[in-house]
CSV table of C-alpha atoms in Angstrom, one decimal:
chain,number,residue,atom,x,y,z
A,1349,UNK,CA,1.0,10.0,10.4
A,1350,UNK,CA,3.7,7.9,9.0
A,1351,UNK,CA,7.2,9.2,9.5
A,1352,UNK,CA,9.6,8.5,6.5
A,1353,UNK,CA,13.1,9.4,6.7
A,1354,UNK,CA,13.2,10.9,3.8
A,1355,UNK,CA,12.2,15.0,3.5
A,1356,UNK,CA,11.2,17.2,0.8
A,1357,UNK,CA,14.6,18.7,-0.8
A,1358,UNK,CA,16.1,15.9,0.1
A,1359,UNK,CA,18.6,14.3,-2.9
A,1360,UNK,CA,18.0,10.7,-2.9
A,1361,UNK,CA,19.1,7.5,-5.3
A,1362,UNK,CA,16.5,5.4,-6.8
A,1363,UNK,CA,17.7,1.7,-5.8
A,1364,UNK,CA,14.8,-0.2,-7.6
A,1365,UNK,CA,13.1,-0.1,-10.5
A,1366,UNK,CA,13.6,1.1,-14.3
A,1367,UNK,CA,15.1,4.2,-13.3
A,1368,UNK,CA,17.5,2.6,-10.7
A,1369,UNK,CA,20.9,4.5,-10.3
A,1370,UNK,CA,19.3,7.6,-10.9
A,1371,UNK,CA,19.8,10.7,-8.2
A,1372,UNK,CA,17.0,13.7,-7.9
A,1373,UNK,CA,15.9,16.1,-5.9
A,1374,UNK,CA,12.5,15.2,-3.6
A,1375,UNK,CA,9.6,18.1,-4.7
A,1376,UNK,CA,7.2,16.4,-2.9
A,1377,UNK,CA,5.8,13.5,-0.3
A,1378,UNK,CA,3.1,11.9,-0.5
A,1379,UNK,CA,2.4,10.1,3.1
A,1380,UNK,CA,-1.0,8.5,2.3
A,1381,UNK,CA,0.1,6.3,-0.5
A,1382,UNK,CA,3.8,6.0,0.8
A,1383,UNK,CA,4.8,7.9,-2.3
A,1384,UNK,CA,7.6,10.6,-2.8
A,1385,UNK,CA,7.8,12.5,-6.3
A,1386,UNK,CA,11.1,12.7,-7.5
A,1387,UNK,CA,12.9,15.3,-10.0
A,1388,UNK,CA,13.5,14.0,-13.5
A,1389,UNK,CA,12.7,10.7,-11.9
A,1390,UNK,CA,9.7,7.8,-13.3
A,1391,UNK,CA,8.7,10.3,-16.0
A,1392,UNK,CA,5.5,9.6,-17.9
A,1393,UNK,CA,4.1,11.3,-21.0
A,1394,UNK,CA,0.3,12.5,-20.4
A,1395,UNK,CA,-2.1,14.0,-23.3
A,1396,UNK,CA,-3.2,17.5,-22.0
A,1397,UNK,CA,-5.8,19.7,-23.1
A,1398,UNK,CA,-5.2,22.8,-24.5
A,1399,UNK,CA,-6.7,25.6,-21.6
A,1400,UNK,CA,-7.4,29.1,-23.4
A,1401,UNK,CA,-8.3,31.0,-19.8
A,1402,UNK,CA,-5.0,29.9,-18.2
A,1403,UNK,CA,-3.2,30.5,-22.2
A,1404,UNK,CA,-1.3,27.0,-22.0
A,1405,UNK,CA,-1.2,25.0,-24.9
A,1406,UNK,CA,-2.3,21.4,-25.3
A,1407,UNK,CA,-0.6,18.5,-26.5
A,1408,UNK,CA,2.1,16.2,-25.2
A,1409,UNK,CA,3.4,16.8,-21.9
A,1410,UNK,CA,6.1,14.5,-19.3
A,1411,UNK,CA,5.0,14.6,-15.9
A,1412,UNK,CA,6.9,13.1,-12.9
A,1413,UNK,CA,5.2,10.2,-11.4
A,1414,UNK,CA,5.3,9.3,-7.5
A,1415,UNK,CA,7.8,6.3,-6.7
A,1416,UNK,CA,7.3,4.4,-3.2
A,1417,UNK,CA,9.4,5.1,-0.5
A,1418,UNK,CA,11.4,2.0,0.1
A,1419,UNK,CA,12.4,2.2,-3.9
A,1420,UNK,CA,14.3,5.2,-2.0
A,1421,UNK,CA,17.8,6.1,-0.4
A,1422,UNK,CA,18.9,9.3,0.9
A,1423,UNK,CA,22.3,10.8,-1.1
A,1424,UNK,CA,24.4,12.3,2.7
A,1425,UNK,CA,25.7,16.1,1.1
A,1426,UNK,CA,29.6,15.0,2.9
A,1427,UNK,CA,30.1,11.0,1.9
A,1428,UNK,CA,27.9,11.8,-1.5
A,1429,UNK,CA,26.9,7.6,-0.7
A,1430,UNK,CA,23.5,6.6,-0.8
A,1431,UNK,CA,22.9,5.7,2.9
A,1432,UNK,CA,20.7,4.5,5.7
A,1433,UNK,CA,19.4,7.6,8.0
A,1434,UNK,CA,19.6,7.5,11.8
A,1435,UNK,CA,18.5,10.1,14.6
A,1436,UNK,CA,19.7,11.7,17.6
A,1437,UNK,CA,18.9,14.1,20.2
A,1438,UNK,CA,20.8,17.1,20.8
A,1439,UNK,CA,21.8,18.7,24.0
A,1440,UNK,CA,19.2,21.2,23.7
A,1441,UNK,CA,17.0,17.5,23.3
A,1442,UNK,CA,15.9,18.7,19.1
A,1443,UNK,CA,16.0,15.2,16.8
A,1444,UNK,CA,18.2,15.6,14.2
A,1445,UNK,CA,18.7,12.9,11.5
A,1446,UNK,CA,22.6,11.8,10.9
A,1447,UNK,CA,24.4,9.5,7.8
A,1448,UNK,CA,25.2,6.1,9.4
A,1449,UNK,CA,28.2,5.8,7.0
A,1450,UNK,CA,30.1,9.0,8.2
A,1451,UNK,CA,28.1,10.3,11.4
A,1452,UNK,CA,27.3,13.1,9.6
A,1453,UNK,CA,24.3,15.2,10.0
A,1454,UNK,CA,22.1,15.8,7.1
């Protein structure tokens, strides 16, 4: 499997495309297609049929669509800026991510 520097529940900023500059939380990482679902980013309208068994009404629903991982940057919680992610090992051998701008752990 591919390793992404972006994980679920990370705060990310869109750096390219129609939603450039928006910040959202990662809902899901789709590793096979190199894409990520981000909350309130890349929203499309979908027509949905009503489902009487689940008691869901039909109509037009706004839904988040996947965005390519290369168009996202992790936002550091300490400095609040979009940053690149580095890796280092702790004394006990655990691998952690850190912010390349302020050296804080993510």
